[in-house]
């Protein structure tokens, strides 16, 4: 990512790791406060959903970076909508007891 | 957890930070993705080359005993007259007289008046002669058109000429062989040969050395008689000849074109960037092999070959032949240009691979749809039997007509099929996933899904649009890099 300053690459991902951890901790407390009973499969689906939406964003922007604007828009649009729908479904699933 | 001091609620803070973290994570993913897409480092062949790091695809799981070309009948060697450039060269020498001389043949004389083997060839392929005549007409139009486009494409043309300069004329490297191969290939060979530890040692050494000369991909094949041209030999001339006994192995070398200009074909790209690289790599390898005591001969583009490259590269395990006739490799896709060095050094040949390219090409057909000349077959399966091997036929004469039609200073190629091929992609994470998953999916569902996305998401101008007006609009597949846009640097 940073060819002229290779130290910045690992640093970037360390910071990203911290951000992901904070996000996960925040989600943990939110589920506790919302009285959502988390099971192992609810955690699995939630983490997969979060990885998925990140991959969609990263994928779309990778295509933008390749100058494939149309492909990037279609990719983000199509899979973004799919993941938003999945996210709504997942939230409802998380709230079931 | 909840007992905050003086209004500070740690739990609330982490919850809020969690949401912010989610947004930041998405922004971080977007940034990483954008950098990954933009980054020139993911253009294979222009970075870690010297250390063999361009050859990153693990071929082991895909090794097969039988190469992916399909032998269906009695095979034979390729006669030199079947090669488009050799044939067109012979015909041009008859048609275009030197100053003060008269042409030795004109179209009005008819096929019967042509000398052999041209006569026999064109009697069997009359459409090829018609296509050549058309390409000559297009060449005149191209020359006329260039007056309109010479400023717009000045940098692209100059860039191409600069690359071509290294491979033309008396000073071209490597020098052409002189005399029979038994003399020429041994000229300058070190008489003092050290004992090689083993053929695998030889292969490993030669691959590392070839990478250090700039080769992105290197594979080793046994020289198969079927791939060696018949009827012409450099340094000797036209004659029937046996395959020289010392052409035991071929070190096959692949490099890509510079990627940004390649995507901007047909008008901004050139073949000569890769050609000149290949000539230097192969020529240096020839010298290296001779210095350590082995006979060597380089076979280099554009026309200094005694061996057909794509099947040789298949034998060397570099890739498979695509619908467009070009070798497709996992690392470079169709942006793969080839050269080879034949040698008698004891080497261990590589094995061919099968990563499912034939299956993919039977579904894809993007190259056939985008070919401005209609030179690429649309049939689902390879249907043509060519010299005993079944494959998709490429109409080289129609392809050459397009070289003479696009907005360039002369017939210096088209290469749209290389650019539009879905395999010709960067080495970044998103294409890496496709590259690794696709050949491991026996159902073909993954490749069908990827192909559907390729066709729906990406823009393809359509074959005719690559041509100059009135047939098209001089479009390119990808955007030209700014360093080839004349208008960015000069007032035109």
Coordinates of C-alpha atoms in Angstrom, one line a residue:
Chain A
X1 CA 0.0 0.0 0.0
X2 CA 2.8 2.4 0.9
X3 CA 5.7 1.4 -1.4
X4 CA 7.9 4.3 -0.5
X5 CA 7.4 3.8 3.2
X6 CA 7.0 0.1 3.9
X7 CA 6.6 0.7 7.6
X8 CA 3.3 2.3 7.0
X9 CA 1.7 -0.8 5.6
X10 CA 1.9 -2.9 8.8
X11 CA 1.0 0.2 10.8
X12 CA -2.1 0.7 8.8
X13 CA -3.3 -2.8 9.5
X14 CA -2.4 -2.5 13.2
X15 CA -4.7 0.6 13.3
X16 CA -7.3 -1.3 11.4
X17 CA -7.1 -4.2 13.9
X18 CA -7.6 -1.8 16.8
X19 CA -10.6 -0.3 15.0
X20 CA -12.1 -3.7 14.4
X21 CA -11.6 -4.6 18.0
X22 CA -13.3 -1.5 19.3
X23 CA -16.1 -2.1 16.9
X24 CA -16.5 -5.7 18.2
X25 CA -16.4 -4.5 21.8
X26 CA -19.0 -1.9 21.1
X27 CA -21.2 -4.5 19.4
X28 CA -20.8 -6.8 22.5
X29 CA -22.0 -4.1 24.9
X30 CA -24.8 -3.1 22.5
X31 CA -26.1 -6.7 22.4
X32 CA -25.8 -6.9 26.2
X33 CA -27.7 -3.6 26.8
X34 CA -30.4 -4.6 24.2
X35 CA -30.9 -7.9 26.1
X36 CA -29.9 -9.8 22.9
X37 CA -28.9 -13.4 23.8
X38 CA -25.9 -14.1 21.7
X39 CA -25.2 -17.7 20.8
X40 CA -22.1 -19.0 18.9
X41 CA -24.0 -19.1 15.6
X42 CA -25.3 -15.5 16.1
X43 CA -21.7 -14.4 16.6
X44 CA -20.6 -16.4 13.6
X45 CA -23.2 -14.8 11.3
X46 CA -22.5 -11.3 12.7
X47 CA -18.8 -11.6 12.1
X48 CA -19.3 -13.1 8.6
X49 CA -21.7 -10.3 7.8
X50 CA -19.3 -7.6 8.9
X51 CA -16.4 -9.3 7.0
X52 CA -18.7 -9.5 4.0
X53 CA -19.7 -5.9 3.9
X54 CA -16.1 -4.9 4.3
X55 CA -15.2 -7.1 1.3
X56 CA -17.9 -5.6 -0.7
X57 CA -16.7 -2.0 0.0
X58 CA -13.1 -3.0 -0.5
X59 CA -14.0 -4.8 -3.8
X60 CA -15.9 -1.9 -5.2
X61 CA -13.2 0.5 -4.4
X62 CA -10.5 -1.8 -5.8
X63 CA -12.4 -1.7 -9.1
X64 CA -12.7 2.1 -8.8
X65 CA -8.9 2.1 -8.3
X66 CA -8.5 0.1 -11.5
X67 CA -10.4 2.8 -13.3
X68 CA -13.4 0.4 -13.8
X69 CA -15.9 2.9 -12.5
X70 CA -19.0 1.1 -14.0
X71 CA -17.9 -2.3 -12.6
X72 CA -17.1 -0.7 -9.2
X73 CA -20.6 0.9 -9.0
X74 CA -22.4 -2.2 -10.1
X75 CA -20.4 -4.4 -7.7
X76 CA -20.9 -2.1 -4.7
X77 CA -24.5 -1.5 -5.7
X78 CA -25.6 -5.1 -6.2
X79 CA -23.7 -6.7 -3.3
X80 CA -24.2 -3.7 -1.1
X81 CA -28.0 -4.0 -1.4
X82 CA -27.7 -7.8 -0.8
X83 CA -25.7 -7.2 2.3
X84 CA -28.0 -4.5 3.6
X85 CA -31.0 -6.8 3.2
X86 CA -29.0 -9.6 4.8
X87 CA -28.1 -7.2 7.6
X88 CA -31.7 -6.3 8.3
X89 CA -32.6 -10.0 8.3
X90 CA -29.6 -10.7 10.6
X91 CA -30.7 -8.0 13.1
X92 CA -34.1 -9.5 13.3
X93 CA -32.6 -12.9 13.8
X94 CA -30.4 -11.6 16.6
X95 CA -33.5 -10.3 18.3
X96 CA -35.3 -13.6 18.3
X97 CA -35.1 -15.5 21.6
Chain B
X1 CA -18.7 -1.9 34.1
X2 CA -21.3 0.8 34.2
X3 CA -20.0 2.8 37.1
X4 CA -18.7 5.9 35.3
X5 CA -16.9 8.7 37.2
X6 CA -18.1 12.2 37.0
X7 CA -20.3 11.7 34.0
X8 CA -18.0 9.5 32.1
X9 CA -19.7 6.3 31.1
X10 CA -17.1 3.8 29.8
X11 CA -19.7 1.4 28.5
X12 CA -21.5 4.2 26.6
X13 CA -18.1 5.3 25.3
X14 CA -17.2 1.9 24.0
X15 CA -20.6 1.5 22.4
X16 CA -20.3 4.8 20.6
X17 CA -16.7 4.1 19.7
X18 CA -17.9 0.7 18.4
X19 CA -20.2 2.4 15.9
X20 CA -17.5 4.9 14.9
X21 CA -15.2 1.9 14.6
X22 CA -17.6 0.2 12.2
X23 CA -17.7 3.3 10.0
X24 CA -14.0 3.7 10.2
X25 CA -13.4 0.0 9.4
X26 CA -15.6 0.4 6.2
X27 CA -13.7 3.5 5.3
X28 CA -10.4 1.7 5.9
X29 CA -11.6 -1.2 3.7
X30 CA -12.5 1.3 1.0
X31 CA -9.1 3.0 1.3
X32 CA -7.3 -0.3 1.2
X33 CA -9.4 -1.4 -1.8
X34 CA -8.7 1.8 -3.7
X35 CA -5.0 1.6 -3.0
X36 CA -5.0 -2.0 -4.1
X37 CA -6.8 -1.2 -7.3
X38 CA -4.7 1.8 -8.2
X39 CA -1.4 0.3 -7.2
X40 CA 1.1 -0.3 -10.0
X41 CA 2.8 -2.9 -7.9
X42 CA 0.0 -5.3 -8.7
X43 CA 0.9 -5.1 -12.4
X44 CA 2.7 -8.4 -12.7
X45 CA 6.0 -8.3 -14.5
X46 CA 7.2 -4.9 -13.6
X47 CA 8.5 -5.2 -10.0
X48 CA 9.8 -8.3 -8.4
X49 CA 10.7 -10.0 -11.7
X50 CA 14.4 -10.5 -11.1
X51 CA 13.8 -12.8 -8.1
X52 CA 11.2 -15.0 -9.8
X53 CA 8.4 -13.5 -7.7
X54 CA 6.2 -12.9 -10.7
X55 CA 5.8 -16.6 -11.1
X56 CA 3.6 -16.7 -8.0
X57 CA 1.0 -19.2 -9.0
X58 CA 1.4 -22.7 -7.5
X59 CA 1.1 -24.9 -10.5
X60 CA 1.6 -28.2 -8.6
X61 CA -2.1 -29.0 -8.0
X62 CA -2.9 -28.5 -11.7
X63 CA -0.1 -30.6 -13.3
X64 CA -1.3 -33.1 -15.9
X65 CA 0.5 -35.7 -17.8
X66 CA -1.3 -34.9 -21.1
X67 CA -1.0 -31.3 -22.4
X68 CA -4.3 -29.5 -22.9
X69 CA -3.9 -29.3 -26.7
X70 CA -5.9 -32.1 -28.3
X71 CA -4.2 -34.4 -30.9
X72 CA -6.9 -35.9 -33.1
X73 CA -5.0 -37.1 -36.2
X74 CA -1.7 -37.4 -37.9
X75 CA 0.3 -34.3 -37.1
X76 CA 3.0 -32.6 -39.2
X77 CA 5.4 -29.8 -38.8
X78 CA 4.4 -26.3 -39.7
X79 CA 5.7 -25.1 -43.1
X80 CA 7.1 -21.7 -43.0
X81 CA 4.7 -20.4 -45.6
X82 CA 1.8 -21.1 -43.2
X83 CA 3.3 -18.4 -41.0
X84 CA 1.5 -15.1 -41.9
X85 CA 4.6 -12.9 -41.7
X86 CA 6.8 -15.2 -43.8
X87 CA 4.0 -15.6 -46.4
X88 CA 3.2 -11.9 -46.6
X89 CA 7.0 -11.2 -46.8
X90 CA 7.4 -13.5 -49.8
X91 CA 4.3 -12.0 -51.5
X92 CA 5.4 -8.4 -50.8
X93 CA 8.9 -9.1 -52.3
X94 CA 7.1 -10.0 -55.5
X95 CA 4.5 -7.2 -55.5
X96 CA 6.7 -4.3 -54.4
X97 CA 9.7 -3.9 -56.8
X98 CA 12.9 -2.1 -55.8
X99 CA 13.6 1.2 -57.4
X100 CA 14.2 0.7 -61.1
X101 CA 12.8 -2.8 -61.2
X102 CA 9.4 -4.0 -62.2
X103 CA 7.1 -6.1 -59.9
X104 CA 7.6 -9.8 -60.3
X105 CA 4.0 -10.5 -59.8
X106 CA 0.7 -8.5 -59.7
X107 CA -2.8 -9.5 -58.5
X108 CA -3.9 -9.4 -62.1
X109 CA -1.4 -12.2 -63.0
X110 CA -3.5 -14.6 -60.9
X111 CA -2.5 -17.3 -58.5
X112 CA -1.2 -19.7 -61.1
X113 CA 1.7 -17.4 -61.9
X114 CA 2.9 -17.3 -58.3
X115 CA 6.1 -19.2 -57.5
X116 CA 5.9 -22.2 -55.3
X117 CA 5.1 -22.7 -52.4
X118 CA 3.0 -19.5 -52.5
X119 CA 1.0 -20.8 -55.5
X120 CA 0.1 -24.1 -53.8
X121 CA -0.8 -22.2 -50.5
X122 CA -3.1 -19.7 -52.2
X123 CA -4.7 -22.3 -54.4
X124 CA -5.7 -24.1 -51.2
X125 CA -6.6 -20.8 -49.4
X126 CA -7.9 -18.4 -52.0
X127 CA -9.6 -16.3 -49.4
X128 CA -6.2 -15.6 -47.8
X129 CA -5.0 -13.9 -51.0
X130 CA -8.2 -11.8 -51.1
X131 CA -7.7 -10.8 -47.5
X132 CA -4.1 -9.8 -48.2
X133 CA -5.2 -7.6 -51.1
X134 CA -7.8 -6.0 -48.7
X135 CA -5.1 -5.4 -46.1
X136 CA -3.0 -3.6 -48.7
X137 CA -5.9 -1.4 -49.6
X138 CA -6.4 -0.7 -45.9
X139 CA -2.7 0.0 -45.5
X140 CA -3.1 2.8 -48.0
X141 CA -6.1 4.2 -46.2
X142 CA -4.2 3.9 -42.9
X143 CA -1.4 6.0 -44.4
X144 CA -3.9 8.6 -45.5
X145 CA -5.7 8.5 -42.1
X146 CA -2.4 9.0 -40.2
X147 CA -2.3 12.5 -41.4
X148 CA -5.4 13.1 -39.3
X149 CA -4.2 11.2 -36.2
X150 CA -0.5 11.7 -36.1
X151 CA -0.7 14.4 -33.5
X152 CA -3.2 12.7 -31.2
X153 CA -1.2 9.5 -31.2
X154 CA 2.3 11.0 -31.5
X155 CA 3.5 9.8 -28.0
X156 CA 2.1 6.3 -28.5
X157 CA 3.8 6.0 -31.9
X158 CA 7.0 7.4 -30.6
X159 CA 6.9 5.1 -27.6
X160 CA 6.4 2.1 -30.0
X161 CA 9.1 3.2 -32.3
X162 CA 11.5 3.6 -29.4
X163 CA 10.9 0.0 -28.4
X164 CA 11.1 -1.2 -32.0
X165 CA 14.4 0.5 -32.5
X166 CA 16.2 -2.1 -30.4
X167 CA 15.1 -5.0 -32.5
X168 CA 15.5 -3.7 -36.1
X169 CA 18.4 -3.4 -38.5
X170 CA 22.0 -4.5 -38.2
X171 CA 22.4 -3.7 -34.5
X172 CA 19.5 -5.9 -33.5
X173 CA 20.1 -8.1 -30.5
X174 CA 20.4 -11.1 -30.5
X175 CA 22.2 -11.3 -33.8
X176 CA 20.7 -13.6 -36.4
X177 CA 22.3 -17.1 -36.6
X178 CA 24.8 -17.6 -39.4
X179 CA 25.3 -21.0 -41.0
X180 CA 23.8 -24.4 -40.1
X181 CA 22.7 -24.8 -36.5
X182 CA 25.5 -27.3 -35.9
X183 CA 27.9 -24.4 -36.4
X184 CA 25.9 -21.4 -35.5
X185 CA 24.5 -22.7 -32.1
X186 CA 28.0 -23.9 -31.0
X187 CA 29.8 -20.7 -32.0
X188 CA 31.5 -19.2 -29.0
X189 CA 30.7 -22.2 -26.7
X190 CA 33.1 -22.6 -23.8
X191 CA 35.0 -25.9 -24.5
X192 CA 35.6 -26.4 -20.8
X193 CA 32.4 -27.9 -19.4
X194 CA 32.0 -28.4 -15.7
X195 CA 30.1 -31.5 -14.5
X196 CA 26.5 -30.5 -13.8
X197 CA 25.2 -32.0 -10.6
X198 CA 21.9 -33.1 -12.1
X199 CA 19.3 -32.0 -14.7
X200 CA 17.1 -30.5 -11.8
X201 CA 20.1 -28.4 -10.8
X202 CA 20.4 -27.3 -14.4
X203 CA 16.7 -26.3 -14.6
X204 CA 16.7 -24.5 -11.3
X205 CA 19.8 -22.5 -12.2
X206 CA 18.6 -21.6 -15.7
X207 CA 15.3 -20.5 -14.3
X208 CA 16.9 -18.2 -11.7
X209 CA 19.3 -16.8 -14.2
X210 CA 16.5 -16.2 -16.7
X211 CA 14.4 -14.4 -14.1
X212 CA 17.4 -12.3 -13.3
X213 CA 17.5 -11.2 -16.9
X214 CA 13.9 -10.0 -16.6
X215 CA 11.7 -12.9 -17.4
X216 CA 8.4 -12.9 -15.6
X217 CA 7.8 -16.6 -16.3
X218 CA 10.1 -19.4 -17.2
X219 CA 9.3 -23.0 -18.0
X220 CA 11.3 -25.8 -19.6
X221 CA 10.0 -28.1 -22.3
X222 CA 11.4 -30.9 -24.4
X223 CA 11.5 -29.8 -28.1
X224 CA 8.8 -31.6 -29.9
X225 CA 9.2 -32.1 -33.7
X226 CA 5.6 -31.0 -34.4
X227 CA 6.2 -27.5 -33.2
X228 CA 9.4 -26.9 -35.3
X229 CA 8.9 -25.0 -38.6
X230 CA 9.7 -26.8 -41.8
X231 CA 11.0 -25.3 -45.0
X232 CA 13.1 -22.4 -43.7
X233 CA 15.9 -22.1 -41.3
X234 CA 17.6 -18.8 -40.2
X235 CA 21.2 -18.7 -41.3
X236 CA 20.6 -21.3 -43.9
X237 CA 17.6 -20.3 -46.0
X238 CA 14.8 -22.2 -47.6
X239 CA 15.2 -26.0 -47.5
X240 CA 13.8 -29.1 -46.0
X241 CA 15.6 -29.9 -42.9
X242 CA 15.5 -32.2 -39.9
X243 CA 15.2 -30.9 -36.4
X244 CA 18.8 -30.4 -35.1
X245 CA 19.7 -33.1 -32.6
X246 CA 21.1 -30.6 -30.1
X247 CA 17.7 -28.8 -29.8
X248 CA 16.9 -31.1 -26.9
X249 CA 15.2 -28.6 -24.6
X250 CA 13.7 -25.2 -24.8
X251 CA 13.7 -22.6 -22.1
X252 CA 10.5 -20.8 -22.6
X253 CA 10.3 -17.2 -21.4
X254 CA 7.2 -15.0 -20.9
X255 CA 6.8 -11.3 -20.2
X256 CA 3.8 -9.0 -20.3
X257 CA 3.3 -5.8 -22.1
X258 CA 3.3 -2.7 -20.0
X259 CA -0.3 -3.0 -18.6
X260 CA -1.8 0.5 -18.9
X261 CA -0.8 0.8 -22.5
X262 CA -2.0 -2.8 -23.2
X263 CA -5.5 -2.0 -21.8
X264 CA -5.5 1.1 -24.1
X265 CA -5.3 -1.0 -27.3
X266 CA -5.5 -0.9 -30.2
X267 CA -4.2 2.7 -30.6
X268 CA -2.0 3.3 -27.6
X269 CA -0.4 -0.1 -27.1
X270 CA 2.5 -1.7 -28.9
X271 CA 3.9 -5.2 -29.3
X272 CA 7.5 -3.9 -29.3
X273 CA 7.8 -3.2 -25.6
X274 CA 7.5 -6.9 -24.8
X275 CA 9.3 -8.0 -27.9
X276 CA 12.4 -6.0 -27.1
X277 CA 12.4 -7.2 -23.5
X278 CA 12.1 -10.8 -24.7
X279 CA 14.9 -10.4 -27.2
X280 CA 17.3 -9.1 -24.6
X281 CA 16.4 -11.8 -22.1
X282 CA 16.7 -14.6 -24.7
X283 CA 19.8 -13.2 -26.3
X284 CA 21.5 -12.9 -22.9
X285 CA 20.4 -16.4 -21.9
X286 CA 21.9 -17.7 -25.2
X287 CA 25.2 -16.1 -24.3
X288 CA 25.1 -17.4 -20.8
X289 CA 24.4 -21.0 -21.9
X290 CA 27.4 -20.8 -24.4
X291 CA 29.6 -19.4 -21.7
X292 CA 28.9 -22.4 -19.4
X293 CA 29.6 -24.8 -22.3
X294 CA 26.3 -25.6 -24.0
X295 CA 24.9 -24.9 -27.5
X296 CA 22.1 -22.4 -27.6
X297 CA 19.9 -20.6 -30.1
X298 CA 17.3 -17.9 -29.2
X299 CA 13.9 -17.8 -30.9
X300 CA 12.5 -14.3 -30.5
X301 CA 9.7 -12.1 -31.8
X302 CA 8.6 -10.7 -34.0
X303 CA 9.6 -13.2 -36.6
X304 CA 12.9 -14.8 -35.7
X305 CA 11.5 -18.2 -34.7
X306 CA 12.1 -21.8 -35.7
X307 CA 9.5 -23.0 -33.3
X308 CA 5.8 -22.2 -32.7
X309 CA 5.7 -20.7 -29.2
X310 CA 2.2 -21.3 -27.7
X311 CA 2.3 -25.2 -27.8
X312 CA 5.9 -25.2 -26.6
X313 CA 4.8 -23.0 -23.7
X314 CA 2.0 -25.4 -22.9
X315 CA 4.5 -28.2 -22.8
X316 CA 6.6 -26.0 -20.4
X317 CA 3.7 -25.8 -18.0
X318 CA 3.3 -22.0 -18.4
X319 CA -0.4 -22.0 -19.3
X320 CA -2.9 -23.0 -21.9
X321 CA -4.0 -21.7 -25.3
X322 CA -7.1 -19.5 -25.3
X323 CA -9.8 -19.1 -27.9
X324 CA -7.8 -16.1 -29.3
X325 CA -4.8 -18.4 -30.0
X326 CA -2.7 -16.5 -27.4
X327 CA -1.2 -18.3 -24.4
X328 CA -3.1 -17.6 -21.2
X329 CA -1.0 -17.9 -18.1
X330 CA -2.3 -17.7 -14.5
X331 CA -0.1 -14.8 -13.7
X332 CA -0.4 -12.7 -16.8
X333 CA -3.6 -13.9 -18.5
X334 CA -3.4 -13.2 -22.2
X335 CA -0.9 -10.4 -21.7
X336 CA 1.8 -13.0 -22.3
X337 CA 4.5 -12.7 -24.9
X338 CA 6.8 -15.6 -25.6
X339 CA 10.4 -16.4 -26.6
X340 CA 12.5 -19.5 -26.2
X341 CA 16.1 -20.6 -26.2
X342 CA 16.9 -24.1 -27.4
X343 CA 19.8 -25.9 -25.9
X344 CA 21.5 -29.2 -25.3
X345 CA 22.1 -28.5 -21.6
X346 CA 20.7 -31.4 -19.6
X347 CA 17.5 -30.0 -18.0
X348 CA 14.5 -31.4 -16.3
X349 CA 11.4 -30.4 -18.3
X350 CA 8.3 -29.0 -16.5
X351 CA 4.9 -30.6 -16.9
X352 CA 1.9 -29.1 -18.5
X353 CA -1.0 -27.7 -16.4
X354 CA -4.7 -27.7 -16.8
X355 CA -6.4 -24.7 -15.0
X356 CA -9.6 -25.1 -17.0
X357 CA -9.0 -22.4 -19.6
X358 CA -10.5 -24.3 -22.5
X359 CA -13.7 -24.8 -20.5
X360 CA -13.8 -21.1 -19.6
X361 CA -13.1 -20.0 -23.2
X362 CA -15.9 -22.2 -24.5
X363 CA -18.3 -20.1 -22.4
X364 CA -16.7 -16.6 -22.6
X365 CA -16.3 -15.5 -26.2
X366 CA -15.6 -11.9 -25.2
X367 CA -12.5 -11.8 -27.4
X368 CA -14.5 -13.1 -30.4
X369 CA -17.2 -10.4 -29.8
X370 CA -14.6 -7.6 -29.4
X371 CA -12.3 -8.6 -32.3
X372 CA -12.6 -5.8 -34.8
X373 CA -11.8 -8.1 -37.7
X374 CA -14.0 -11.1 -36.8
X375 CA -10.8 -13.2 -36.9
X376 CA -11.7 -15.3 -33.8
X377 CA -13.9 -18.3 -33.8
X378 CA -17.3 -18.2 -32.1
X379 CA -17.8 -22.0 -32.0
X380 CA -18.5 -23.4 -28.5
X381 CA -15.9 -26.1 -28.8
X382 CA -12.7 -26.1 -30.8
X383 CA -13.7 -27.5 -34.1
X384 CA -10.7 -26.9 -36.4
X385 CA -8.2 -29.6 -36.9
X386 CA -4.9 -27.9 -37.6
X387 CA -1.9 -30.0 -38.5
X388 CA -3.5 -32.9 -36.5
X389 CA -4.5 -30.8 -33.4
X390 CA -8.0 -29.7 -32.6
X391 CA -8.3 -26.0 -31.6
X392 CA -10.1 -22.8 -32.3
X393 CA -8.9 -21.3 -35.6
X394 CA -7.6 -17.8 -35.8
X395 CA -7.9 -16.1 -39.2
X396 CA -4.5 -14.5 -39.2
X397 CA -5.1 -12.8 -42.5
X398 CA -8.2 -11.0 -41.1
X399 CA -6.3 -10.1 -38.0
X400 CA -3.6 -8.6 -40.2
X401 CA -6.2 -6.5 -42.1
X402 CA -7.1 -4.9 -38.8
X403 CA -3.5 -4.1 -38.1
X404 CA -3.7 -2.1 -41.3
X405 CA -7.0 -0.5 -40.3
X406 CA -6.6 1.0 -36.8
X407 CA -5.4 4.5 -36.3
X408 CA -1.6 4.0 -36.3
X409 CA 1.3 5.1 -38.4
X410 CA 1.7 1.6 -39.9
X411 CA 0.5 -2.0 -39.3
X412 CA 1.8 -2.3 -35.8
X413 CA -0.9 -4.6 -34.4
X414 CA -4.2 -4.4 -32.6
X415 CA -4.0 -6.6 -29.4
X416 CA -7.6 -5.9 -28.4
X417 CA -8.0 -9.7 -27.7
X418 CA -5.2 -9.5 -25.1
X419 CA -6.8 -6.5 -23.4
X420 CA -10.4 -7.7 -23.1
X421 CA -9.5 -11.3 -22.0
X422 CA -10.9 -11.7 -18.4
X423 CA -7.7 -13.4 -17.5
X424 CA -5.6 -10.3 -18.2
X425 CA -5.9 -8.8 -14.8
X426 CA -3.8 -7.3 -12.0
X427 CA -2.3 -9.3 -9.2
X428 CA -4.4 -7.7 -6.4
X429 CA -6.5 -9.5 -3.9
X430 CA -9.8 -9.4 -5.8
X431 CA -8.4 -11.0 -8.9
X432 CA -6.2 -13.3 -6.8
X433 CA -9.4 -14.8 -5.3
X434 CA -10.8 -15.5 -8.7
X435 CA -7.4 -16.8 -10.0
X436 CA -7.1 -19.3 -7.1
X437 CA -10.8 -20.4 -6.7
X438 CA -11.8 -20.8 -10.4
X439 CA -9.4 -23.6 -11.3
X440 CA -10.3 -25.5 -8.1
X441 CA -14.0 -25.4 -8.7
X442 CA -14.9 -28.6 -10.6
X443 CA -18.6 -27.5 -11.1
X444 CA -17.7 -24.5 -13.2
X445 CA -20.4 -22.5 -11.3
X446 CA -17.8 -20.0 -10.0
X447 CA -16.4 -19.3 -13.4
X448 CA -19.9 -18.9 -14.8
X449 CA -20.8 -16.4 -12.0
X450 CA -17.5 -14.5 -12.6
X451 CA -18.2 -14.4 -16.4
X452 CA -21.7 -13.1 -15.9
X453 CA -20.3 -10.3 -13.7
X454 CA -17.6 -9.7 -16.3
X455 CA -20.1 -9.3 -19.0
X456 CA -22.7 -7.2 -17.1
X457 CA -20.4 -5.0 -15.0
X458 CA -17.6 -4.1 -17.4
X459 CA -17.8 -2.0 -20.5
X460 CA -16.9 -3.4 -23.8
X461 CA -17.1 -1.0 -26.8
X462 CA -17.8 -3.7 -29.4
X463 CA -15.6 -4.8 -32.2
X464 CA -16.2 -2.1 -34.8
X465 CA -15.8 0.8 -32.4
X466 CA -12.0 0.3 -32.2
X467 CA -11.7 1.3 -35.9
X468 CA -11.4 4.8 -37.1
X469 CA -14.4 6.6 -38.5
X470 CA -16.6 6.0 -40.4
X471 CA -16.5 2.3 -39.2
X472 CA -15.9 3.1 -35.6
X473 CA -14.7 5.8 -33.2
X474 CA -11.1 4.9 -32.4
X475 CA -12.2 3.7 -29.0
X476 CA -9.8 1.8 -26.7
X477 CA -10.7 -0.9 -24.2
X478 CA -9.2 0.9 -21.2
X479 CA -8.3 4.5 -20.7
X480 CA -4.8 5.5 -22.0
X481 CA -2.3 6.4 -19.4
X482 CA -1.6 10.2 -19.2
X483 CA 2.0 9.6 -20.3
X484 CA 0.8 8.5 -23.7
X485 CA -1.7 11.3 -24.2
X486 CA -0.2 13.9 -26.4
X487 CA -2.8 16.5 -25.4
X488 CA -1.6 16.3 -21.8
X489 CA 1.9 17.6 -22.7
X490 CA 1.7 19.4 -26.0
X491 CA -0.7 21.9 -27.5
X492 CA -2.4 20.2 -30.4

